[in-house]
Short mmCIF file of C-alpha atoms and ligand atoms in Angstrom, two decimals:
data_model
loop_
_atom_site.label_atom_id
_atom_site.label_comp_id
_atom_site.label_asym_id
_atom_site.label_seq_id
_atom_site.Cartn_x
_atom_site.Cartn_y
_atom_site.Cartn_z
CA UNK P 1 -2.96 -31.69 6.57
CA UNK P 2 -4.51 -29.66 3.74
CA UNK P 3 -6.13 -30.76 0.66
CA UNK P 4 -3.44 -30.75 -2.10
CA UNK P 5 -1.88 -34.05 -2.95
CA UNK P 6 1.87 -34.62 -2.36
CA UNK P 7 2.25 -34.55 -6.10
CA UNK P 8 0.69 -31.08 -6.27
CA UNK P 9 2.79 -29.75 -3.48
CA UNK P 10 5.97 -31.17 -5.15
CA UNK P 11 4.87 -29.52 -8.42
CA UNK P 12 4.35 -26.18 -6.71
CA UNK P 13 7.72 -26.29 -5.00
CA UNK P 14 9.53 -27.22 -8.16
CA UNK P 15 7.73 -24.98 -10.66
CA UNK P 16 6.81 -22.02 -8.43
CA UNK P 17 3.15 -22.27 -9.35
CA UNK P 18 0.18 -24.60 -9.49
CA UNK P 19 -3.14 -24.41 -11.25
CA UNK P 20 -5.87 -26.06 -9.24
CA UNK P 21 -8.85 -26.35 -11.72
CA UNK P 22 -11.52 -26.86 -8.99
CA UNK P 23 -11.50 -25.53 -5.49
CA UNK P 24 -14.91 -23.90 -5.42
CA UNK P 25 -18.22 -24.88 -6.92
CA UNK P 26 -18.74 -21.95 -9.29
CA UNK P 27 -22.02 -21.30 -7.27
CA UNK P 28 -19.80 -20.54 -4.28
CA UNK P 29 -18.53 -17.51 -6.04
CA UNK P 30 -21.96 -16.24 -7.13
CA UNK P 31 -22.61 -14.18 -3.89
CA UNK P 32 -19.30 -12.33 -4.38
CA UNK P 33 -20.11 -11.65 -8.06
CA UNK P 34 -23.52 -10.29 -6.86
CA UNK P 35 -21.84 -8.23 -4.14
CA UNK P 36 -19.68 -6.56 -6.74
CA UNK P 37 -22.66 -6.15 -9.05
CA UNK P 38 -24.45 -4.25 -6.34
CA UNK P 39 -21.53 -1.89 -5.88
CA UNK P 40 -21.53 -1.21 -9.67
CA UNK P 41 -25.25 -0.63 -9.57
CA UNK P 42 -25.01 1.71 -6.55
CA UNK P 43 -22.21 3.74 -8.06
CA UNK P 44 -23.82 3.96 -11.45
CA UNK P 45 -27.05 5.28 -9.93
CA UNK P 46 -25.08 7.81 -7.89
CA UNK P 47 -23.32 9.06 -10.97
CA UNK P 48 -26.75 9.10 -12.77
CA UNK P 49 -28.15 11.27 -9.97
CA UNK P 50 -25.21 13.60 -10.24
CA UNK P 51 -26.01 13.99 -13.91
CA UNK P 52 -22.63 12.44 -15.02
CA UNK P 53 -23.97 9.12 -16.41
CA UNK P 54 -26.81 8.77 -18.87
CA UNK P 55 -27.21 5.01 -19.57
CA UNK P 56 -27.26 2.70 -16.58
CA UNK P 57 -27.01 -0.49 -18.60
CA UNK P 58 -28.96 -2.17 -15.87
CA UNK P 59 -29.90 -5.17 -17.92
CA UNK P 60 -26.29 -6.05 -18.87
CA UNK P 61 -24.75 -8.95 -16.92
CA UNK P 62 -21.73 -8.84 -14.57
CA UNK P 63 -19.48 -9.85 -17.43
CA UNK P 64 -20.14 -6.65 -19.50
CA UNK P 65 -21.98 -3.91 -17.55
CA UNK P 66 -18.93 -2.03 -16.28
CA UNK P 67 -17.26 -2.25 -19.75
CA UNK P 68 -20.32 -0.72 -21.33
CA UNK P 69 -20.37 2.11 -18.77
CA UNK P 70 -16.66 2.75 -19.43
CA UNK P 71 -17.24 2.75 -23.18
CA UNK P 72 -19.85 5.45 -22.83
CA UNK P 73 -17.60 7.64 -20.60
CA UNK P 74 -14.22 6.31 -19.29
CA UNK P 75 -14.34 8.71 -16.27
CA UNK P 76 -17.54 6.98 -15.06
CA UNK P 77 -16.01 3.51 -15.51
CA UNK P 78 -12.91 4.61 -13.59
CA UNK P 79 -14.98 6.01 -10.77
CA UNK P 80 -16.80 2.68 -10.37
CA UNK P 81 -13.51 0.77 -10.61
CA UNK P 82 -12.07 3.03 -7.82
CA UNK P 83 -15.12 2.24 -5.62
CA UNK P 84 -14.45 -1.49 -6.09
CA UNK P 85 -10.67 -1.38 -5.75
CA UNK P 86 -10.47 1.11 -2.94
CA UNK P 87 -7.48 3.28 -2.08
CA UNK P 88 -4.75 0.69 -2.62
CA UNK P 89 -6.56 -1.93 -4.68
CA UNK P 90 -7.94 -4.17 -1.90
CA UNK P 91 -10.56 -1.71 -0.71
CA UNK P 92 -13.56 -3.94 -0.99
CA UNK P 93 -14.21 -5.47 2.45
CA UNK P 94 -17.66 -6.87 2.08
CA UNK P 95 -19.00 -9.99 3.78
CA UNK P 96 -18.89 -12.07 0.58
CA UNK P 97 -15.23 -11.11 -0.01
CA UNK P 98 -14.52 -12.24 3.55
CA UNK P 99 -16.41 -15.52 2.95
CA UNK P 100 -14.28 -16.32 -0.05
CA UNK P 101 -11.04 -15.40 1.72
CA UNK P 102 -12.01 -17.71 4.60
CA UNK P 103 -13.70 -20.43 2.59
CA UNK P 104 -12.81 -23.79 4.20
CA UNK P 105 -11.93 -25.55 0.93
CA UNK P 106 -9.61 -22.68 -0.01
CA UNK P 107 -8.00 -22.63 3.44
CA UNK P 108 -7.36 -26.37 3.18
CA UNK P 109 -5.46 -25.76 -0.07
CA UNK P 110 -3.50 -22.89 1.54
CA UNK P 111 -2.71 -25.03 4.59
CA UNK P 112 -1.00 -27.62 2.29
CA UNK P 113 1.55 -24.90 1.48
CA UNK P 114 1.90 -22.52 4.44
CA UNK P 115 0.89 -24.78 7.33
CA UNK P 116 -2.09 -24.67 9.76
CA UNK P 117 -1.32 -21.25 11.30
CA UNK P 118 -2.54 -18.90 8.52
CA UNK P 119 -2.47 -15.16 8.20
CA UNK P 120 -4.51 -13.49 5.57
CA UNK P 121 -1.97 -11.13 3.97
CA UNK P 122 -2.79 -7.51 3.91
CA UNK P 123 -2.48 -7.47 0.16
CA UNK P 124 -5.53 -8.72 -1.71
CA UNK P 125 -6.71 -7.20 -4.86
CA UNK P 126 -9.86 -6.98 -7.06
CA UNK P 127 -9.24 -6.76 -10.79
CA UNK P 128 -11.87 -5.99 -13.34
CA UNK P 129 -9.78 -6.15 -16.49
CA UNK P 130 -11.82 -4.45 -19.17
CA UNK P 131 -11.67 -5.47 -22.83
CA UNK P 132 -8.98 -3.72 -24.85
CA UNK P 133 -7.98 -1.26 -22.08
CA UNK P 134 -4.39 -1.06 -21.21
CA UNK P 135 -4.77 -0.28 -17.48
CA UNK P 136 -5.38 -3.91 -16.56
CA UNK P 137 -2.15 -5.19 -18.36
CA UNK P 138 0.25 -6.02 -15.59
CA UNK P 139 3.95 -6.25 -16.55
CA UNK P 140 6.39 -8.90 -15.43
CA UNK P 141 7.14 -8.71 -11.71
CA UNK P 142 7.54 -10.81 -8.58
CA UNK P 143 5.15 -9.92 -5.77
CA UNK P 144 8.19 -9.56 -3.45
CA UNK P 145 9.20 -6.57 -5.63
CA UNK P 146 6.37 -4.81 -3.71
CA UNK P 147 7.04 -6.34 -0.28
CA UNK P 148 9.53 -5.43 2.45
CA UNK P 149 12.90 -7.20 2.22
CA UNK P 150 12.30 -8.74 5.63
CA UNK P 151 9.87 -11.11 3.96
CA UNK P 152 11.98 -12.26 1.00
CA UNK P 153 12.81 -15.63 2.67
CA UNK P 154 9.17 -16.43 3.56
CA UNK P 155 6.46 -17.88 1.43
CA UNK P 156 3.67 -15.43 0.81
CA UNK P 157 1.27 -17.47 -1.30
CA UNK P 158 -0.70 -15.77 -4.01
CA UNK P 159 -4.08 -17.36 -4.77
CA UNK P 160 -5.37 -15.88 -8.04
CA UNK P 161 -9.07 -16.64 -8.40
CA UNK P 162 -10.92 -15.80 -11.68
CA UNK P 163 -14.57 -14.79 -11.33
CA UNK P 164 -15.10 -15.79 -15.03
CA UNK P 165 -13.23 -18.43 -16.99
CA UNK P 166 -9.73 -16.95 -17.44
CA UNK P 167 -8.31 -17.53 -20.92
CA UNK P 168 -5.45 -16.30 -23.08
CA UNK P 169 -7.98 -14.23 -24.97
CA UNK P 170 -9.28 -12.41 -21.94
CA UNK P 171 -5.75 -11.85 -20.47
CA UNK P 172 -5.18 -14.58 -17.91
CA UNK P 173 -1.91 -14.83 -15.96
CA UNK P 174 1.42 -15.77 -17.56
CA UNK P 175 4.08 -17.32 -15.35
CA UNK P 176 7.78 -18.10 -15.72
CA UNK P 177 8.15 -21.61 -14.32
CA UNK P 178 11.12 -22.77 -12.23
CA UNK P 179 12.32 -19.18 -11.83
CA UNK P 180 11.50 -18.59 -8.09
CA UNK P 181 14.69 -19.74 -6.60
CA UNK P 182 16.92 -16.86 -7.55
CA UNK P 183 15.77 -14.29 -4.97
CA UNK P 184 14.28 -10.91 -5.90
CA UNK P 185 15.54 -9.59 -9.25
CA UNK P 186 15.76 -5.88 -10.08
CA UNK P 187 12.46 -4.23 -10.60
CA UNK P 188 11.79 -0.68 -11.86
CA UNK P 189 9.05 1.79 -11.12
CA UNK P 190 6.96 3.33 -13.91
CA UNK P 191 5.70 0.07 -15.65
CA UNK P 192 2.42 0.06 -17.45
CA UNK P 193 -0.39 1.67 -15.42
CA UNK P 194 2.09 2.53 -12.62
CA UNK P 195 2.98 -1.05 -11.79
CA UNK P 196 6.54 -2.22 -11.05
CA UNK P 197 8.21 -3.98 -14.00
CA UNK P 198 11.22 -6.30 -14.50
CA UNK P 199 13.27 -5.38 -17.64
CA UNK P 200 13.30 -8.31 -20.09
CA UNK P 201 17.13 -8.51 -19.64
CA UNK P 202 16.70 -9.04 -15.89
CA UNK P 203 13.99 -11.72 -16.17
CA UNK P 204 15.21 -15.02 -14.62
CA UNK P 205 13.98 -17.03 -17.55
CA UNK P 206 12.77 -16.81 -21.17
CA UNK P 207 9.43 -15.01 -21.53
CA UNK P 208 8.82 -17.10 -24.64
CA UNK P 209 8.62 -20.12 -22.38
CA UNK P 210 5.99 -18.56 -20.10
CA UNK P 211 3.13 -20.74 -18.95
CA UNK P 212 -0.24 -19.38 -19.97
CA UNK P 213 -2.13 -19.97 -16.86
CA UNK P 214 -5.71 -20.46 -18.17
CA UNK P 215 -8.06 -21.28 -15.25
CA UNK P 216 -11.75 -22.10 -15.13
CA UNK P 217 -14.31 -20.32 -12.88
CA UNK P 218 -14.07 -22.35 -9.57
CA UNK P 219 -10.29 -22.86 -9.87
CA UNK P 220 -7.29 -20.90 -8.77
CA UNK P 221 -3.64 -20.25 -9.78
CA UNK P 222 -1.20 -20.50 -6.96
CA UNK P 223 2.18 -18.73 -6.99
CA UNK P 224 5.04 -17.99 -4.68
CA UNK P 225 6.04 -14.35 -3.94
CA UNK P 226 9.24 -14.96 -6.06
CA UNK P 227 7.46 -16.38 -9.13
CA UNK P 228 7.80 -13.95 -12.07
CA UNK P 229 4.44 -13.34 -13.68
CA UNK P 230 2.46 -10.89 -15.78
CA UNK P 231 -0.92 -10.63 -17.52
CA UNK P 232 -1.68 -9.53 -21.00
CA UNK P 233 -4.42 -7.48 -22.66
CA UNK P 234 -8.05 -8.57 -22.63
CA UNK P 235 -8.95 -9.13 -26.28
CA UNK P 236 -12.46 -10.64 -25.54
CA UNK P 237 -15.84 -9.11 -25.41
CA UNK P 238 -16.27 -9.39 -21.64
CA UNK P 239 -14.50 -8.27 -18.44
CA UNK P 240 -11.90 -10.64 -17.01
CA UNK P 241 -12.97 -10.44 -13.37
CA UNK P 242 -10.57 -11.82 -10.78
CA UNK P 243 -9.37 -11.43 -7.23
CA UNK P 244 -5.88 -12.16 -5.98
CA UNK P 245 -5.61 -13.19 -2.32
CA UNK P 246 -2.43 -13.72 -0.34
CA UNK P 247 -1.63 -15.88 2.65
CA UNK P 248 1.36 -16.58 4.78
CA UNK P 249 2.31 -18.68 7.77
CA UNK P 250 2.14 -17.01 11.19
CA UNK P 251 5.97 -17.17 11.47
CA UNK P 252 6.33 -14.73 8.53
CA UNK P 253 6.39 -11.11 9.59
CA UNK P 254 2.91 -9.56 9.79
CA UNK P 255 0.84 -6.89 11.48
CA UNK P 256 -2.11 -9.06 12.53
CA UNK P 257 -1.69 -8.18 16.22
CA UNK P 258 -1.23 -4.49 15.55
CA UNK P 259 -4.07 -2.04 16.04
CA UNK P 260 -2.64 1.28 14.85
CA UNK P 261 -2.99 4.40 16.81
CA UNK P 262 -4.46 7.16 14.61
CA UNK P 263 -1.00 8.45 13.78
CA UNK P 264 1.42 5.59 14.18
CA UNK P 265 4.47 7.76 13.51
CA UNK P 266 4.13 9.25 17.02
CA UNK P 267 4.83 5.91 18.67
CA UNK P 268 8.31 4.63 18.05
CA UNK P 269 7.78 1.03 19.30
CA UNK P 270 4.67 0.67 17.30
CA UNK P 271 6.40 2.06 14.23
CA UNK P 272 9.06 -0.60 14.43
CA UNK P 273 6.48 -3.32 14.73
CA UNK P 274 4.45 -1.73 11.88
CA UNK P 275 7.48 -1.70 9.64
CA UNK P 276 8.14 -5.37 10.26
CA UNK P 277 5.12 -6.56 8.20
CA UNK P 278 5.52 -7.65 4.61
CA UNK P 279 3.28 -4.87 3.34
CA UNK P 280 2.72 -2.42 6.20
CA UNK P 281 0.13 -0.04 4.80
CA UNK P 282 -2.68 -2.57 4.88
CA UNK P 283 -4.10 -4.85 7.64
CA UNK P 284 -3.13 -8.53 7.92
CA UNK P 285 -5.61 -10.74 9.81
CA UNK P 286 -5.62 -14.22 11.26
CA UNK P 287 -7.78 -16.59 9.15
CA UNK P 288 -7.01 -19.95 10.73
CA UNK P 289 -5.18 -20.96 13.95
CA UNK P 290 -5.22 -24.25 15.85
CA UNK P 291 -2.80 -22.78 18.55
CA UNK P 292 -4.74 -19.55 19.06
CA UNK P 293 -8.26 -20.01 17.78
CA UNK P 294 -9.46 -17.03 19.74
CA UNK P 295 -7.44 -14.80 17.50
CA UNK P 296 -9.12 -15.80 14.20
CA UNK P 297 -10.75 -12.70 12.82
CA UNK P 298 -14.52 -12.75 12.31
CA UNK P 299 -16.11 -10.51 9.70
CA UNK P 300 -16.43 -7.51 12.02
CA UNK P 301 -12.85 -7.66 13.11
CA UNK P 302 -11.62 -8.04 9.54
CA UNK P 303 -13.70 -5.08 8.31
CA UNK P 304 -12.72 -2.93 11.29
CA UNK P 305 -9.00 -3.69 10.89
CA UNK P 306 -9.06 -2.96 7.12
CA UNK P 307 -10.89 0.28 7.72
CA UNK P 308 -8.56 1.33 10.59
CA UNK P 309 -5.42 0.84 8.40
CA UNK P 310 -7.16 2.69 5.53
CA UNK P 311 -7.70 5.70 7.79
CA UNK P 312 -4.43 5.67 9.76
CA UNK P 313 -1.94 8.30 8.81
CA UNK P 314 1.17 6.13 8.40
CA UNK P 315 4.46 7.46 7.58
CA UNK P 316 6.06 5.79 4.59
CA UNK P 317 7.61 2.35 5.12
CA UNK P 318 11.03 1.66 3.82
CA UNK P 319 10.63 0.89 0.02
CA UNK P 320 13.12 -1.18 -1.91
CA UNK P 321 14.65 1.71 -3.77
CA UNK P 322 13.68 0.62 -7.32
CA UNK P 323 14.64 3.13 -9.94
CA UNK P 324 12.43 4.27 -12.88
CA UNK P 325 12.41 2.18 -16.06
CA UNK P 326 14.39 3.76 -18.89
CA UNK P 327 12.08 5.00 -21.64
O1 AKG O 401 -4.66 -10.15 -12.44
C1 AKG O 401 -3.78 -9.75 -13.09
O2 AKG O 401 -3.91 -9.41 -14.24
C2 AKG O 401 -2.42 -9.60 -12.47
C3 AKG O 401 -2.37 -10.15 -11.11
C4 AKG O 401 -1.00 -10.06 -10.44
O3 AKG O 401 -0.07 -9.57 -11.02
C5 AKG O 401 -0.89 -10.62 -9.12
O4 AKG O 401 -1.78 -11.27 -8.62
O5 AKG O 401 0.26 -10.42 -8.55
#
């Protein structure tokens, strides 16, 4: 089952990560790049019409246009980034995003690690990391630092997919190998750009031995939810575009069957179900099932679920109680 070799699976289980240099033909990712380009263009023209943006930079390629707009006026760049990232970071729910999330070659890789019944985790993110701008620098963390404790013992697989070649120069991922078997370590709030952060003293390994996870366009970096990782500044002349997708087996807690009432807090039984998911504020969805193929989400279902969770007035889910980082 699945497309990884036994050797690759063993490496992933031992090291807590795996770089697969070729999953997609780079051409497979072109429609998603174009979909994002059209959002940038649409937002730039809107800001232009509102008199906020003077230069559209319409001839600049995907790799630089947003950075040029940001250089002219950071507030315009940030407005466009917000349109791409959405409320929580995974706001973009276009058809090409869905096609990448459910791409058969990608799902075959995922199946090798989580099994054939696959849930698309509610948490997926779009990251335009602009050159020399601190907001894209992500401090050391484990993804489980963000998730509900009920999911600590389950594999939630991160599939980090660059939309340009990811290099040390443009701020690729850095990973602490063999450090994913010690549970969730202490995180703190208030890391760079509002991210969670693990203090260097609490890191389960030596950051000087971090793996620099360079990855070509068409490849992906796979990690567990307990693998400590970070990413550094982009010192190149172009944007380090990437998406990070997450998947879990259907036996891991999820909200894929839950259609929230407008205000879920009013319904106790729904609230309990809602809080059982690994990251309750966003919608999980079934991406592959041999046992219940009728439950696999098509694009309309995916987009409707994402929008419904975006608009539901949820009460806060139980956070992990991390304290602020000491200055
Ligand atoms: O893309 C990055 O720079 C960081 C991504 C990350 O931390 C993640 O996927 O969990």
